[in-house]
Amino acid sequence: GNGGESVAERFRREAMTVGGLGHPNIVDIYDVGRLPDGRPYMVMPRLTGITLGYDVDAGRIFELAEIVELFEGPAKALDLMHERGLVHRDLKPDNLVVETLDNGEQLVKIVDFGLAITTGGKDRITREGFINGTPEYMSPEAGQGKVGDGRSDVYSLAVIVFELLSGRLPFESDRPFDILVQKAYQDPPTLASVGLRSSNALERVIARGLARGPDERYS
């Protein structure tokens, strides 16, 4: 077929790979295809809950213990994805849905794998030199058009945690390009520098997660 069909087929395969992992913190994907008129569709369970983006927009500040509880599952889900060579590439509060279970517990599901890629191989959908993602949350290497690995997701997760704790992003600007430039050339701020009282241990974790170079981050 033509190139468009091959991209669609790769997207279908990768979406089904992610959705078929069967992890409780990753949204299931039952089917991906095209309608007769050519529009793509994806079949997933109906989620009931709100995104963390809703809380961020509302200006909510989270306690550290609450963040640890919320993110333990998604962090393990990302470990599983990265072990399989899968990278989300667009982790942000809007792509984390908080469901309240019948027993009152909260479960965070990772959604929207539209930019997910399989690392390795020549048939990557995401190409070198093409910037994909959300500037506020993407890693410095992704902002430079590089196809990153799981450590790009680690960076995005650290940005989210920084924002939930402090109520602001590590790097802010009205112009998305400026944010990418800041990430490339400036060291990340500490939580203390944005007015948050925190422990040395927490500062070390955040600094490592937000490190400019992938090798300096958690693997």
Protein backbone atom coordinates (compact mmCIF):
# COMPACT_ATOMS: atom_id res chain seq x y z
CA GLY A 1 0.00 0.00 0.00
CA ASN A 2 1.00 3.65 0.12
CA GLY A 3 3.02 5.25 2.91
CA GLY A 4 -0.07 6.45 4.72
CA GLU A 5 -1.35 2.93 5.10
CA SER A 6 1.97 1.69 6.48
CA VAL A 7 2.02 4.47 9.09
CA ALA A 8 -1.57 3.62 10.03
CA GLU A 9 -0.65 -0.03 10.36
CA ARG A 10 2.37 0.75 12.54
CA PHE A 11 0.24 3.00 14.71
CA ARG A 12 -2.33 0.20 15.04
CA ARG A 13 0.33 -2.32 16.01
CA GLU A 14 1.94 -0.06 18.58
CA ALA A 15 -1.39 1.08 20.06
CA MET A 16 -2.47 -2.54 20.39
CA THR A 17 0.89 -3.43 21.94
CA VAL A 18 0.52 -0.72 24.61
CA GLY A 19 -3.17 -1.43 25.17
CA GLY A 20 -2.54 -5.15 25.39
CA LEU A 21 -0.01 -4.96 28.23
CA GLY A 22 -2.81 -5.66 30.69
CA HIS A 23 -1.43 -3.33 33.37
CA PRO A 24 -4.06 -1.81 35.68
CA ASN A 25 -2.50 1.66 35.29
CA ILE A 26 -2.51 1.60 31.47
CA VAL A 27 -5.79 2.11 29.64
CA ASP A 28 -6.84 -0.98 27.65
CA ILE A 29 -7.11 -0.63 23.89
CA TYR A 30 -9.44 -3.22 22.37
CA ASP A 31 -9.20 -2.30 18.72
CA VAL A 32 -7.81 0.29 16.33
CA GLY A 33 -8.97 0.73 12.76
CA ARG A 34 -10.52 2.94 10.13
CA LEU A 35 -14.14 3.70 9.38
CA PRO A 36 -15.36 3.26 5.78
CA ASP A 37 -14.85 7.01 5.21
CA GLY A 38 -11.20 6.74 6.28
CA ARG A 39 -11.43 8.27 9.74
CA PRO A 40 -9.35 6.39 12.32
CA TYR A 41 -10.99 5.01 15.47
CA MET A 42 -9.85 3.45 18.71
CA VAL A 43 -11.97 1.27 21.00
CA MET A 44 -11.26 1.62 24.73
CA PRO A 45 -13.22 1.15 27.97
CA ARG A 46 -15.19 4.15 29.17
CA LEU A 47 -13.24 5.74 32.00
CA THR A 48 -15.00 7.49 34.84
CA GLY A 49 -12.86 10.02 36.60
CA ILE A 50 -11.04 13.28 36.08
CA THR A 51 -7.60 14.02 34.72
CA LEU A 52 -4.83 15.41 36.88
CA GLY A 53 -4.93 18.31 34.43
CA TYR A 54 -8.27 19.29 35.93
CA ASP A 55 -6.65 19.53 39.37
CA VAL A 56 -3.69 21.49 37.96
CA ASP A 57 -6.01 23.97 36.23
CA ALA A 58 -7.92 24.38 39.50
CA GLY A 59 -4.66 25.32 41.25
CA ARG A 60 -4.64 22.36 43.59
CA ILE A 61 -1.41 21.64 45.48
CA PHE A 62 -0.70 18.01 46.41
CA GLU A 63 0.95 16.59 49.49
CA LEU A 64 4.04 14.44 48.88
CA ALA A 65 2.46 11.35 50.47
CA GLU A 66 -0.53 11.70 48.14
CA ILE A 67 1.72 11.96 45.08
CA VAL A 68 3.68 8.87 46.11
CA GLU A 69 0.43 6.93 46.46
CA LEU A 70 -0.97 8.15 43.15
CA PHE A 71 2.19 7.60 41.11
CA GLU A 72 3.44 4.24 42.36
CA GLY A 73 1.20 2.41 39.88
CA PRO A 74 1.86 4.60 36.83
CA ALA A 75 5.62 4.48 37.53
CA LYS A 76 5.52 0.66 37.51
CA ALA A 77 3.43 0.78 34.33
CA LEU A 78 6.09 2.94 32.67
CA ASP A 79 8.77 0.48 33.83
CA LEU A 80 6.84 -2.28 32.04
CA MET A 81 6.46 -0.18 28.90
CA HIS A 82 10.13 0.74 28.86
CA GLU A 83 11.16 -2.90 29.36
CA ARG A 84 9.18 -3.69 26.20
CA GLY A 85 10.88 -0.85 24.33
CA LEU A 86 7.81 1.39 24.38
CA VAL A 87 7.95 5.11 25.16
CA HIS A 88 4.84 7.24 25.78
CA ARG A 89 6.42 10.57 24.74
CA ASP A 90 3.52 12.79 25.81
CA LEU A 91 3.13 12.29 29.55
CA LYS A 92 1.29 15.26 31.10
CA PRO A 93 -1.48 15.79 33.67
CA ASP A 94 -4.14 15.72 30.93
CA ASN A 95 -3.06 12.17 30.04
CA LEU A 96 -3.37 10.83 33.59
CA VAL A 97 -6.94 9.93 34.55
CA VAL A 98 -7.73 9.48 38.25
CA GLU A 99 -10.45 6.88 38.78
CA THR A 100 -12.06 6.35 42.18
CA LEU A 101 -12.71 2.65 42.71
CA ASP A 102 -15.68 1.16 44.54
CA ASN A 103 -13.53 0.66 47.65
CA GLY A 104 -12.61 4.36 47.67
CA GLU A 105 -9.06 3.86 46.44
CA GLN A 106 -7.78 6.03 43.62
CA LEU A 107 -6.25 4.52 40.50
CA VAL A 108 -4.33 6.58 37.95
CA LYS A 109 -4.52 5.37 34.35
CA ILE A 110 -2.12 6.49 31.63
CA VAL A 111 -4.03 7.37 28.45
CA ASP A 112 -3.44 8.86 25.00
CA PHE A 113 -0.70 6.83 23.37
CA GLY A 114 -0.94 8.78 20.12
CA LEU A 115 2.79 9.56 20.22
CA ALA A 116 3.94 6.25 21.70
CA ILE A 117 6.81 4.71 19.80
CA THR A 118 8.68 1.45 19.76
CA THR A 119 12.38 2.18 20.20
CA GLY A 120 14.70 0.48 17.76
CA GLY A 121 14.08 -0.56 14.19
CA LYS A 122 13.85 1.63 11.12
CA ASP A 123 10.07 1.93 10.91
CA ARG A 124 9.53 4.37 13.75
CA ILE A 125 6.53 6.61 13.30
CA THR A 126 8.31 9.39 15.16
CA ARG A 127 11.23 10.67 13.13
CA GLU A 128 14.49 12.27 14.23
CA GLY A 129 14.37 16.05 13.88
CA PHE A 130 10.61 16.33 14.27
CA ILE A 131 9.33 17.74 17.55
CA ASN A 132 6.40 15.82 19.00
CA GLY A 133 4.80 16.36 22.37
CA THR A 134 3.89 19.14 24.79
CA PRO A 135 6.74 21.66 25.35
CA GLU A 136 6.01 22.21 29.06
CA TYR A 137 6.44 18.49 29.82
CA MET A 138 8.79 17.18 27.12
CA SER A 139 12.41 16.35 27.81
CA PRO A 140 15.27 18.54 26.55
CA GLU A 141 16.27 15.90 23.99
CA ALA A 142 12.71 15.58 22.67
CA GLY A 143 12.63 19.38 22.39
CA GLN A 144 15.68 19.14 20.14
CA GLY A 145 13.91 16.69 17.84
CA LYS A 146 15.69 13.57 19.08
CA VAL A 147 13.87 10.26 19.47
CA GLY A 148 14.36 9.63 23.18
CA ASP A 149 14.02 6.46 25.21
CA GLY A 150 12.26 5.76 28.50
CA ARG A 151 14.31 8.42 30.25
CA SER A 152 12.30 11.04 28.32
CA ASP A 153 9.19 9.74 30.11
CA VAL A 154 11.10 9.90 33.42
CA TYR A 155 11.75 13.60 32.76
CA SER A 156 8.08 14.27 32.00
CA LEU A 157 7.01 12.46 35.17
CA ALA A 158 9.43 14.60 37.21
CA VAL A 159 7.95 17.77 35.66
CA ILE A 160 4.46 16.64 36.65
CA VAL A 161 5.53 15.88 40.23
CA PHE A 162 7.29 19.27 40.47
CA GLU A 163 4.12 20.99 39.28
CA LEU A 164 1.77 19.09 41.62
CA LEU A 165 4.00 19.87 44.60
CA SER A 166 4.72 23.53 43.87
CA GLY A 167 1.83 24.76 41.75
CA ARG A 168 4.13 25.85 38.94
CA LEU A 169 6.21 24.34 36.16
CA PRO A 170 10.02 24.11 36.36
CA PHE A 171 10.26 26.18 33.15
CA GLU A 172 7.57 28.66 32.18
CA SER A 173 7.01 31.02 29.27
CA ASP A 174 4.13 32.22 27.10
CA ARG A 175 6.16 31.06 24.11
CA PRO A 176 6.62 27.28 23.79
CA PHE A 177 9.94 27.67 21.95
CA ASP A 178 11.36 29.65 24.88
CA ILE A 179 10.56 26.76 27.22
CA LEU A 180 12.50 24.36 24.99
CA VAL A 181 15.49 26.75 24.91
CA GLN A 182 15.44 27.09 28.72
CA LYS A 183 15.42 23.31 29.09
CA ALA A 184 18.36 22.93 26.74
CA TYR A 185 20.60 25.53 28.37
CA GLN A 186 19.50 26.05 31.98
CA ASP A 187 19.69 23.77 34.99
CA PRO A 188 16.27 23.00 36.47
CA PRO A 189 15.16 25.00 39.49
CA THR A 190 14.98 23.43 42.92
CA LEU A 191 11.69 23.19 44.79
CA ALA A 192 13.17 25.53 47.40
CA SER A 193 13.88 28.15 44.72
CA VAL A 194 10.16 28.34 43.88
CA GLY A 195 9.23 28.77 47.53
CA LEU A 196 8.50 25.20 48.59
CA ARG A 197 9.92 23.78 51.81
CA SER A 198 11.32 20.35 50.98
CA SER A 199 13.85 17.82 52.18
CA ASN A 200 17.30 17.26 50.71
CA ALA A 201 16.22 13.75 49.71
CA LEU A 202 13.25 15.06 47.73
CA GLU A 203 15.38 17.73 46.06
CA ARG A 204 17.85 15.04 44.95
CA VAL A 205 15.07 12.92 43.43
CA ILE A 206 13.58 15.88 41.56
CA ALA A 207 17.01 17.10 40.36
CA ARG A 208 17.84 13.66 39.01
CA GLY A 209 14.48 13.32 37.30
CA LEU A 210 14.84 16.77 35.69
CA ALA A 211 18.51 16.37 34.72
CA ARG A 212 19.26 17.84 31.29
CA GLY A 213 21.19 14.78 30.11
CA PRO A 214 19.35 11.44 29.89
CA ASP A 215 22.36 9.62 31.37
CA GLU A 216 22.05 11.69 34.54
CA ARG A 217 18.42 10.63 35.11
CA TYR A 218 16.90 7.50 36.55
CA SER A 219 17.06 4.74 33.96
